[in-house]
CSV table of C-alpha atoms and ligand atoms in Angstrom, one decimal:
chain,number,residue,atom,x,y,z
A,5,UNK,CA,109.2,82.6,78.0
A,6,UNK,CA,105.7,81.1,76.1
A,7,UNK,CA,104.0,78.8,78.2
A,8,UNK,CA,101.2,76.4,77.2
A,9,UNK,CA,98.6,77.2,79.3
A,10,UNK,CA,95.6,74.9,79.4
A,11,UNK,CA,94.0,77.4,82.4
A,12,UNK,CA,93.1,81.1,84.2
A,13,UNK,CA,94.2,81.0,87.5
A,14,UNK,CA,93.1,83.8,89.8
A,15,UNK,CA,92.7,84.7,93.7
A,16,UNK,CA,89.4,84.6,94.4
A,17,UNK,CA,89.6,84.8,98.3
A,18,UNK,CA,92.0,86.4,100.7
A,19,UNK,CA,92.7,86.1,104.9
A,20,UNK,CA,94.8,87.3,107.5
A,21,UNK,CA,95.5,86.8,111.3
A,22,UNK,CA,97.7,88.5,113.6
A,23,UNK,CA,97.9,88.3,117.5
A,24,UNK,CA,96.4,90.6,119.5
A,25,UNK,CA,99.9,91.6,121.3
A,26,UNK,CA,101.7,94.8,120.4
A,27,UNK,CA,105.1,95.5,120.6
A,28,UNK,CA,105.3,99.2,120.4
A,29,UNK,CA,108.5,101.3,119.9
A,30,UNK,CA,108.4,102.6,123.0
A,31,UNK,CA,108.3,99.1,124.2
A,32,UNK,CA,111.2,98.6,122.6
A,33,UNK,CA,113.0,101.9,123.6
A,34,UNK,CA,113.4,99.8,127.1
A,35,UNK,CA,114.4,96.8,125.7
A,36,UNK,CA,117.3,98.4,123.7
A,37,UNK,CA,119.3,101.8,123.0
A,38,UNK,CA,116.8,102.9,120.3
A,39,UNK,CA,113.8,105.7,120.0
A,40,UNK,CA,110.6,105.7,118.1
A,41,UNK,CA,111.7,108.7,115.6
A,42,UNK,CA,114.6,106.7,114.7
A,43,UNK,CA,112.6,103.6,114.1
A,44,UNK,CA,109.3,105.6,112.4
A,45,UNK,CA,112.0,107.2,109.9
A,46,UNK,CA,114.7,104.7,109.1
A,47,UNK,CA,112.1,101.9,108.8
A,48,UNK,CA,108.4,103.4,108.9
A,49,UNK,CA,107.4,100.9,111.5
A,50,UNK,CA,105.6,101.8,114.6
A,51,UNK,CA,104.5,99.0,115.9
A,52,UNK,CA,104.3,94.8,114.9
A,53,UNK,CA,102.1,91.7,116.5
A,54,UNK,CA,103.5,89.2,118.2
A,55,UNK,CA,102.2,85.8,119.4
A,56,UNK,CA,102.4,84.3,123.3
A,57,UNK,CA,105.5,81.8,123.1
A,58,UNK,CA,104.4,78.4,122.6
A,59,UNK,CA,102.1,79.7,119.4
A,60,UNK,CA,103.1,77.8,116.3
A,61,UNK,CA,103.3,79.3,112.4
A,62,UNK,CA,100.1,76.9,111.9
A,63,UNK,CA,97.9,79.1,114.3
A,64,UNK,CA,97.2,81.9,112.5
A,65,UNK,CA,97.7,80.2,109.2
A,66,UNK,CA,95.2,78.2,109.7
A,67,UNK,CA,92.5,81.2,110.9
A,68,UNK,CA,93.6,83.0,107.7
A,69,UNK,CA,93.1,80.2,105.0
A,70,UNK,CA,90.0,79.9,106.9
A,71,UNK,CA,89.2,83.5,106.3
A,72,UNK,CA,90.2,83.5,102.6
A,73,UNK,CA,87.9,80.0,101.9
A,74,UNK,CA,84.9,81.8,103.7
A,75,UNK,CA,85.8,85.2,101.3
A,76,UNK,CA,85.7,82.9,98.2
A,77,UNK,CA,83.3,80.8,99.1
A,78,UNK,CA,85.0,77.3,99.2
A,79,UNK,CA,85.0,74.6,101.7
A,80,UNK,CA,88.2,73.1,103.1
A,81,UNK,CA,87.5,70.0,101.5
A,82,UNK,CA,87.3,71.2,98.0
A,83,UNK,CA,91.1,72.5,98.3
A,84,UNK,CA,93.5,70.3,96.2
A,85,UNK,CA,97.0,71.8,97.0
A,86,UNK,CA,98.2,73.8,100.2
A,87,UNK,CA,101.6,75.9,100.3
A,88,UNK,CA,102.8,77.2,102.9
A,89,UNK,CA,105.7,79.5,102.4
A,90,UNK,CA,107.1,80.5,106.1
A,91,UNK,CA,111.3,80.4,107.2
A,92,UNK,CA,109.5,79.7,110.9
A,93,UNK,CA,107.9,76.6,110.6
A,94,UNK,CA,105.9,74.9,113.6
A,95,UNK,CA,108.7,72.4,113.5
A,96,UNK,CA,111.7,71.2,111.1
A,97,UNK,CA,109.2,68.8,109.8
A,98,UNK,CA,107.0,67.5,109.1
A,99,UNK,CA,105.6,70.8,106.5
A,100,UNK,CA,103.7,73.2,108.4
A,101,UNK,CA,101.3,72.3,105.4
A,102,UNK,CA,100.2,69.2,106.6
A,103,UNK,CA,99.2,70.8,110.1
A,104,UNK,CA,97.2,73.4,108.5
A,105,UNK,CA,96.0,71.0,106.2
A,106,UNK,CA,94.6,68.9,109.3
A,107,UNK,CA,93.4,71.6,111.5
A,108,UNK,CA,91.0,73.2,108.6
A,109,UNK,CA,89.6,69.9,107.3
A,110,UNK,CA,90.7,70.1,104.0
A,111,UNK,CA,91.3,66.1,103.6
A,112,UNK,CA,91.2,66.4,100.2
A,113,UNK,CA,94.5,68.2,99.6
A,114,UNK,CA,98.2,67.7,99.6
A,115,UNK,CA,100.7,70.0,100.4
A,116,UNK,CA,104.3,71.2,101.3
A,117,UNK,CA,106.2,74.1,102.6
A,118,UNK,CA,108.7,76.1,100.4
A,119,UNK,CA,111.4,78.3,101.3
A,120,UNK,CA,112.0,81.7,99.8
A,121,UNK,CA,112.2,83.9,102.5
A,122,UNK,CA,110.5,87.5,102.2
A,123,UNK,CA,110.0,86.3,98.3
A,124,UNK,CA,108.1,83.5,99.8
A,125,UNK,CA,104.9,84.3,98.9
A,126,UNK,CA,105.5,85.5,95.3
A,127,UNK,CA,107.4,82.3,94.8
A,128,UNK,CA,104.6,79.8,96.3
A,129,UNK,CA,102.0,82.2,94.4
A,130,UNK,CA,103.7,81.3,91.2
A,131,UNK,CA,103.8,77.6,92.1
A,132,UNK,CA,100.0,77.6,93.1
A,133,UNK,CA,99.7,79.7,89.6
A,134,UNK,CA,101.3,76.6,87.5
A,135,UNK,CA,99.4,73.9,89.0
A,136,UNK,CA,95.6,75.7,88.1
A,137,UNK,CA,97.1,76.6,84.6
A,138,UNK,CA,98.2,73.1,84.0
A,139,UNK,CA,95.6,71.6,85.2
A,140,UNK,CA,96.9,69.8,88.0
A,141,UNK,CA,94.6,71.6,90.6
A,142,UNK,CA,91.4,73.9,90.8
A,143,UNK,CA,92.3,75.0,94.3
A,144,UNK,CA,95.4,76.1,95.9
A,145,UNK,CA,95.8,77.8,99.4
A,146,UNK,CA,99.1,79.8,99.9
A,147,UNK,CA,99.2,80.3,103.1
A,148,UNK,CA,102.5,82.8,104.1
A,149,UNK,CA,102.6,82.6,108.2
A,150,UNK,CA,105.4,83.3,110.3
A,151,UNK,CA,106.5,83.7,114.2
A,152,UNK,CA,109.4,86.0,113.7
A,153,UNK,CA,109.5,86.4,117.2
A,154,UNK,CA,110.9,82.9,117.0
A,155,UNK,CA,114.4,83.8,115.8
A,156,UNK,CA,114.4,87.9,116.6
A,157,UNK,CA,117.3,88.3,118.9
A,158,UNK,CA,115.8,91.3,121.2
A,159,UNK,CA,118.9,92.4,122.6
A,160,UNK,CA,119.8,93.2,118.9
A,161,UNK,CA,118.8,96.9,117.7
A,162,UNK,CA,119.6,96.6,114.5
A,163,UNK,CA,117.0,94.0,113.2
A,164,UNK,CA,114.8,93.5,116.5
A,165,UNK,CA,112.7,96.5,115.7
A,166,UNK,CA,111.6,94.9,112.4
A,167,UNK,CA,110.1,91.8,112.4
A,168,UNK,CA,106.2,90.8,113.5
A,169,UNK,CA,104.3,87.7,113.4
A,170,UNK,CA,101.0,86.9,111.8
A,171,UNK,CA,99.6,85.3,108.9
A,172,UNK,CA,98.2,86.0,105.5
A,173,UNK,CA,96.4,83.7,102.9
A,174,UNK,CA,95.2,83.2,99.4
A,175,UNK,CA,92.8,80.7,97.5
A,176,UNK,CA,94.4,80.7,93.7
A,177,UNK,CA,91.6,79.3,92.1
A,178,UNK,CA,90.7,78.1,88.0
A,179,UNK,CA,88.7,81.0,86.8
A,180,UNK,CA,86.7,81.8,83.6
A,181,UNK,CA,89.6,82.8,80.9
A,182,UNK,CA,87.7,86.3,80.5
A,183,UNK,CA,88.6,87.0,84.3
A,184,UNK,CA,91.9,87.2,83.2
A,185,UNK,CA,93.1,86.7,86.6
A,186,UNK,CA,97.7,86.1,86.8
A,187,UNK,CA,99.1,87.2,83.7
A,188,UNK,CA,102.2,87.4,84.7
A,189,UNK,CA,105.3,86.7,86.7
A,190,UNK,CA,108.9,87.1,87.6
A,191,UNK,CA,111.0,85.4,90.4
A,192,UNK,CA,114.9,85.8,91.1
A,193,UNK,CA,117.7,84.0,93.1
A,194,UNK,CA,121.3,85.2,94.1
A,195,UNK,CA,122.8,83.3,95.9
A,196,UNK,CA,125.5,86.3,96.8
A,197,UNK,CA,123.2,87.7,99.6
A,198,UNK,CA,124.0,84.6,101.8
A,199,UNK,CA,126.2,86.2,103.6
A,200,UNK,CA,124.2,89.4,104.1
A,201,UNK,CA,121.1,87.4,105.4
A,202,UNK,CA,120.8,84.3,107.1
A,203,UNK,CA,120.3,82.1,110.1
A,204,UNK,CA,123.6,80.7,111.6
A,205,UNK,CA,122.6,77.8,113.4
A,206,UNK,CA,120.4,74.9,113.5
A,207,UNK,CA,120.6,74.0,110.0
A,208,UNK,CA,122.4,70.7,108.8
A,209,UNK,CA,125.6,72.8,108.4
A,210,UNK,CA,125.4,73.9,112.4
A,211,UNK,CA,122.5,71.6,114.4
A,212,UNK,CA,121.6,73.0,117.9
A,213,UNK,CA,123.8,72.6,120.6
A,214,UNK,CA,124.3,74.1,124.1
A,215,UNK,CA,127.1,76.5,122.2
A,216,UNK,CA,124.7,77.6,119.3
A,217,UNK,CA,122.3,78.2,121.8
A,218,UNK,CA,125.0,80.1,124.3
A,219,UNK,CA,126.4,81.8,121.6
A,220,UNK,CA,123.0,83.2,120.3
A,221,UNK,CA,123.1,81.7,116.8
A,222,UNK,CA,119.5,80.9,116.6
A,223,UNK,CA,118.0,84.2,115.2
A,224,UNK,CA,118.1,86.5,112.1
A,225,UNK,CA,122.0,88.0,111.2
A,226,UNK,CA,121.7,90.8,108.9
A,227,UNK,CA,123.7,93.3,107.5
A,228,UNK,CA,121.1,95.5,106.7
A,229,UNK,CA,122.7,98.6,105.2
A,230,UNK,CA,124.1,96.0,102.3
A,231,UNK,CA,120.6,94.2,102.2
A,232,UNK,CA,119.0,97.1,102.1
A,233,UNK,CA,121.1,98.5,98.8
A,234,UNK,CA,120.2,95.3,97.0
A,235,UNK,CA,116.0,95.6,97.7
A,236,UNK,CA,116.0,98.6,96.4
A,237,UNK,CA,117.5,97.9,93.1
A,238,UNK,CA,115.7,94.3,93.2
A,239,UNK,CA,112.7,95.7,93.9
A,240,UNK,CA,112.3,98.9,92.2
A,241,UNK,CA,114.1,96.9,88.8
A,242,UNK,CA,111.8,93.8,89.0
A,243,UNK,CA,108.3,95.7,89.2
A,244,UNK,CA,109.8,98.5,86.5
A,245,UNK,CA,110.5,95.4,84.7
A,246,UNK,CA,107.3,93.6,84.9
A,247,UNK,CA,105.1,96.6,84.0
A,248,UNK,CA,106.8,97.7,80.8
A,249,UNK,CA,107.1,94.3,79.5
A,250,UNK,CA,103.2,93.6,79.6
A,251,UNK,CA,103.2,97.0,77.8
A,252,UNK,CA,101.9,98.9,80.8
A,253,UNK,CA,102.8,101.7,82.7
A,254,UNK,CA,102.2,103.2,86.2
A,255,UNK,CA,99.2,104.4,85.2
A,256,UNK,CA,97.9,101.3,84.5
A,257,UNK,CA,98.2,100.2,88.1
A,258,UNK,CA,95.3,100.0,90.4
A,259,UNK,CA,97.3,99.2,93.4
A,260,UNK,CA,100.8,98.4,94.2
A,261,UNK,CA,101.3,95.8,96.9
A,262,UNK,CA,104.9,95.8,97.6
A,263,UNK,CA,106.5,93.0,100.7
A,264,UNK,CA,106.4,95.6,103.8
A,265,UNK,CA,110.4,95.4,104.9
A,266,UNK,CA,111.2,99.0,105.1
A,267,UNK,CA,109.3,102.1,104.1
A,268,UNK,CA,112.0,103.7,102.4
A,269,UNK,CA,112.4,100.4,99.9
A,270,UNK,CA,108.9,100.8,99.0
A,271,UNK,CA,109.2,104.4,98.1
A,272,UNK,CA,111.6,103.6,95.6
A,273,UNK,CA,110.2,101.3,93.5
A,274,UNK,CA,106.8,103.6,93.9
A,275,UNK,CA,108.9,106.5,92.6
A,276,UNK,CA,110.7,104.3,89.3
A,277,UNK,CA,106.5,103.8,88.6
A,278,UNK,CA,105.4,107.1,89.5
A,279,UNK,CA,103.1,105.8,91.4
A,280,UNK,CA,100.5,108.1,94.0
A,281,UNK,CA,100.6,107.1,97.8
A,282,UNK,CA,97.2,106.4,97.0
A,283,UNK,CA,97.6,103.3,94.4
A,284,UNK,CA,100.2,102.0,97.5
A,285,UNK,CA,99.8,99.4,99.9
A,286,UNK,CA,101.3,100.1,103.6
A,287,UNK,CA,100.9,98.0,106.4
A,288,UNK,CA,104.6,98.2,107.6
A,289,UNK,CA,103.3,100.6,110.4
A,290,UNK,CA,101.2,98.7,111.8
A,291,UNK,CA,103.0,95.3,111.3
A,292,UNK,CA,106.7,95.6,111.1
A,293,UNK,CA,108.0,92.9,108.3
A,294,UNK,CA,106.0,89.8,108.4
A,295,UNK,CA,108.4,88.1,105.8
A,296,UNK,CA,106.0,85.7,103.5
A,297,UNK,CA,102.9,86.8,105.5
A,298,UNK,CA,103.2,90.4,104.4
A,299,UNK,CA,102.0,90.5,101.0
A,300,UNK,CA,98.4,88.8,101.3
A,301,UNK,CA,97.8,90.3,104.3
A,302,UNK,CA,98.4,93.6,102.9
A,303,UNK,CA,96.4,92.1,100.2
A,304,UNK,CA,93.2,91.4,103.3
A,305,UNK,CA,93.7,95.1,104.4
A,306,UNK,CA,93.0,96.0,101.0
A,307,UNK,CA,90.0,94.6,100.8
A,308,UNK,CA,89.1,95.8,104.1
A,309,UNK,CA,89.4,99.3,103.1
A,310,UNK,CA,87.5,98.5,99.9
A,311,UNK,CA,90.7,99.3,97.8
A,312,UNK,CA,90.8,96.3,95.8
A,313,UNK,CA,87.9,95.4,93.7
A,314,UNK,CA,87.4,92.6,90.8
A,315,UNK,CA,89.1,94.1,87.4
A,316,UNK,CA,91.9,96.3,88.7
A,317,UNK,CA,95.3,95.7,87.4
A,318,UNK,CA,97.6,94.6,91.2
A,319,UNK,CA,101.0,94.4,91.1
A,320,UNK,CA,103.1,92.7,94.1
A,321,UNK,CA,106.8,92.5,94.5
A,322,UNK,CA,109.1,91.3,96.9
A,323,UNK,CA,112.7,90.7,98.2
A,324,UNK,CA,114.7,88.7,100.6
A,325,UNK,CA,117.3,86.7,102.2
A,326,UNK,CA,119.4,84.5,99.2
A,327,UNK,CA,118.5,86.7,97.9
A,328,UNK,CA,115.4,85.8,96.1
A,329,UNK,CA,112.6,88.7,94.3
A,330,UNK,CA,110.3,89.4,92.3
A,331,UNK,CA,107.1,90.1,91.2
A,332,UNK,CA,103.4,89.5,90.1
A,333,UNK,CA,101.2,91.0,87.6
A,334,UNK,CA,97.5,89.9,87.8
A,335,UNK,CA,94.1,91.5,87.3
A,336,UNK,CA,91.9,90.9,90.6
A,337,UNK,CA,89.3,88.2,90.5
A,338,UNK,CA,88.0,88.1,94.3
A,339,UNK,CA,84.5,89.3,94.5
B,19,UT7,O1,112.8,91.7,104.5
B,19,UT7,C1,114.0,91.0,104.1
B,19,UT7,C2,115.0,92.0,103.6
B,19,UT7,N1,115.4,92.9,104.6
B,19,UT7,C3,115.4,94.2,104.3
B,19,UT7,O2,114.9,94.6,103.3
B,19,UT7,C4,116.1,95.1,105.3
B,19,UT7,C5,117.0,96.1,104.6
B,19,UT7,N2,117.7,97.0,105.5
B,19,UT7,C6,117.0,98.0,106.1
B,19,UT7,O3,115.8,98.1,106.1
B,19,UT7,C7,117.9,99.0,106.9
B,19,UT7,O4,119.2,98.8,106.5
B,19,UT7,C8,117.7,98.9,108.4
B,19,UT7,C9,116.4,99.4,108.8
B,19,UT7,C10,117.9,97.5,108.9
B,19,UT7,C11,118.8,99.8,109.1
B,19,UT7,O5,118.6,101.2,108.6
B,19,UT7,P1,119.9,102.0,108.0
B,19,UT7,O6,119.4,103.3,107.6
B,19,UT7,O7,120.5,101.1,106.9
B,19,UT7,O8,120.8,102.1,109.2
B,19,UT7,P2,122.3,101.6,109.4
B,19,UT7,O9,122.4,100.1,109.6
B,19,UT7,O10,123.1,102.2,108.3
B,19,UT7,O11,122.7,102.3,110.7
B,19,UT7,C12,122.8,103.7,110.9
B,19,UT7,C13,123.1,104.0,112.3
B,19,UT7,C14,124.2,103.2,112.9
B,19,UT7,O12,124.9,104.0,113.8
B,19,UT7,P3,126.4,104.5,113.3
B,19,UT7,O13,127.2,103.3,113.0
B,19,UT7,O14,126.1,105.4,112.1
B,19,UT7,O15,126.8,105.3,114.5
B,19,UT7,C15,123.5,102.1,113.7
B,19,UT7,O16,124.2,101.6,114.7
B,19,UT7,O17,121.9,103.8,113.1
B,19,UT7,C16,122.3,102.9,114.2
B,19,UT7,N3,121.1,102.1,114.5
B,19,UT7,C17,120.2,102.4,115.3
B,19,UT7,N4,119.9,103.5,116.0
B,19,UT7,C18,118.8,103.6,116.8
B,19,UT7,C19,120.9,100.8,114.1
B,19,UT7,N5,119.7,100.3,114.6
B,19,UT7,C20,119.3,101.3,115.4
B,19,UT7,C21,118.1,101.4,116.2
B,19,UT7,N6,117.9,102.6,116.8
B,19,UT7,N7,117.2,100.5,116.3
């Protein structure tokens, strides 16, 4: 759909943080009946970070917005808007937002948290996207941080080997118009996947007690085999999509920066594109699935590796519990 557009918006910086902890998979192999070919193959992961209990979603959020204003060269106090799209929040409320907000300085800002699960960041990045172009702010942190640890049930094979914490951030800043910067963006809901993907307990609809906590209600369900049949057909469909509708076509891609949830997902949407390994983020090895804080820190390692630089074509895409997707088209702007 046209959109008046009075604005370029663009990232012009990007951070990450992750604990110094591993959890390997022979780490795991004594915690439950798994092994590390199983893991490396079904999944691609061979080890994730994760924090010292007690650590907060705000921690490393805050050292990787810190890291993305340095990269861009903006102080905390010139931000106008921070979102903070996490499912593990420091606490129910108040927004994680506001406690990254005060630990970095950035008094000038307002801010919230949004929900979208693994399509966290996309979503958040779209949000940040509509207030530059509108006007409504110059500067907009999108912060995705998460302690997965938090709600990881370790005694549970199937999805304990998955999930990592750590952080990832972005500055979405108002850019010259010939930077190009976001052209371009798609998000999804369906609600169907409810069932497939959720948290039990300690919502509105079940609040803690001492049987939710007894009856181990307090971490991820998944049914992964039927999640995993609709990423791959969310994924692979919404990054075909958003390619050939801007009149591109793998080739066109610089680099693909797909959310890091299983190694075989990725793979399939890189095939529909025809994409080399080398135009293809991965950072699941080393990082398991970060939900929202897997994108712009695969985004940081990027950079690191000096495989992003201002001009190439990026596009991200994502898929989670809801389910929510989708994708991002932009042309890099950080320096
Ligand atoms: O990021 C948000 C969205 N989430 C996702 O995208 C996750 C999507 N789902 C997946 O990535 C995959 O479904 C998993 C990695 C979670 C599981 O892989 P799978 O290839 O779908 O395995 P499966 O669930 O079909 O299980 C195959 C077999 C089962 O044994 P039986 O029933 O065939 O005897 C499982 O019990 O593998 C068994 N299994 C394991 N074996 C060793 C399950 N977990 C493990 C394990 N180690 N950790």
């Amino acid at each position: 759909m046209a959109s008046r557009m009075l604005h370029t918006a663009g990232i012009t910086g990007v951070g990450m943080s992750f604990p110094e902890r591993r959890l390997t998979n022979a780490d795991l192999e004594k915690m439950v009946d798994t092994d590390d070919a199983w893991i490396v193959e079904r999944t691609g992961i061979r080890e994730r970070r994760l924090v010292e209990p007690g650590t907060g979603a705000s921690h490393h959020g805050a050292l990787a917005a810190r890291q993305a204003l340095e990269h861009a060269g903006v102080t905390a106090a010139e931000v106008d808007l921070i979102i903070v799209p996490t499912v593990t929040p420091d606490m129910v409320f108040p927004a994680t937002a506001c406690i990254i907000q005060h630990e970095i300085g950035a008094v000038n800002a307002w801010g919230f948290d949004l929900e979208g699960a693994c399509s966290g960041f996309i979503f958040a990045l779209q949000n940040a996207r509509a207030q530059v172009e509108a006007g409504h702010a110059k500067r907009v942190l999108v912060i995705g941080t998460e302690i997965m640890s938090s709600i990881t049930d370790y005694g549970d094979r199937n999805s304990c080997i998955l999930f990592g914490d750590g952080a990832g951030a972005v500055l979405v800043e108002r850019i010259e118009p010939e930077r190009v910067g976001i052209i371009d963006a798609i998000n999804r809901v369906d609600g169907v996947g409810i069932r497939f993907l959720h948290q039990k307990a300690g919502g509105s609809v079940m609040p803690a007690s001492a049987e939710t906590v007894a009856n181990n209600l307090h971490t991820v369900y998944q049914e992964g085999r039927d999640v995993y049949k609709f990423a791959v057909k969310g994924m692979a469909g919404v990054t075909a999509e958003i390619v050939e509708r801007n009149g591109m076509t793998g080739a066109d891609v610089d680099l693909f920066v797909p959310h890091q949830a299983n190694i075989r997902i990725i793979e399939a949407a890189q095939q529909r594109l025809g994409l080399p390994d080398s135009k293809v983020m991965i950072t699941i090895d080393r990082f398991g699935n970060t939900t929202s804080a897997s994108i712009p820190s695969a985004l940081r390692v990027a950079c690191d590796e000096g495989r992003l630089r201002e001009g190439h074509n990026v596009v991200l895409c994502a898929f989670g519990a809801g389910f929510t997707w989708g994708a991002c088209l932009m042309r890099w702007a950080a320096r």
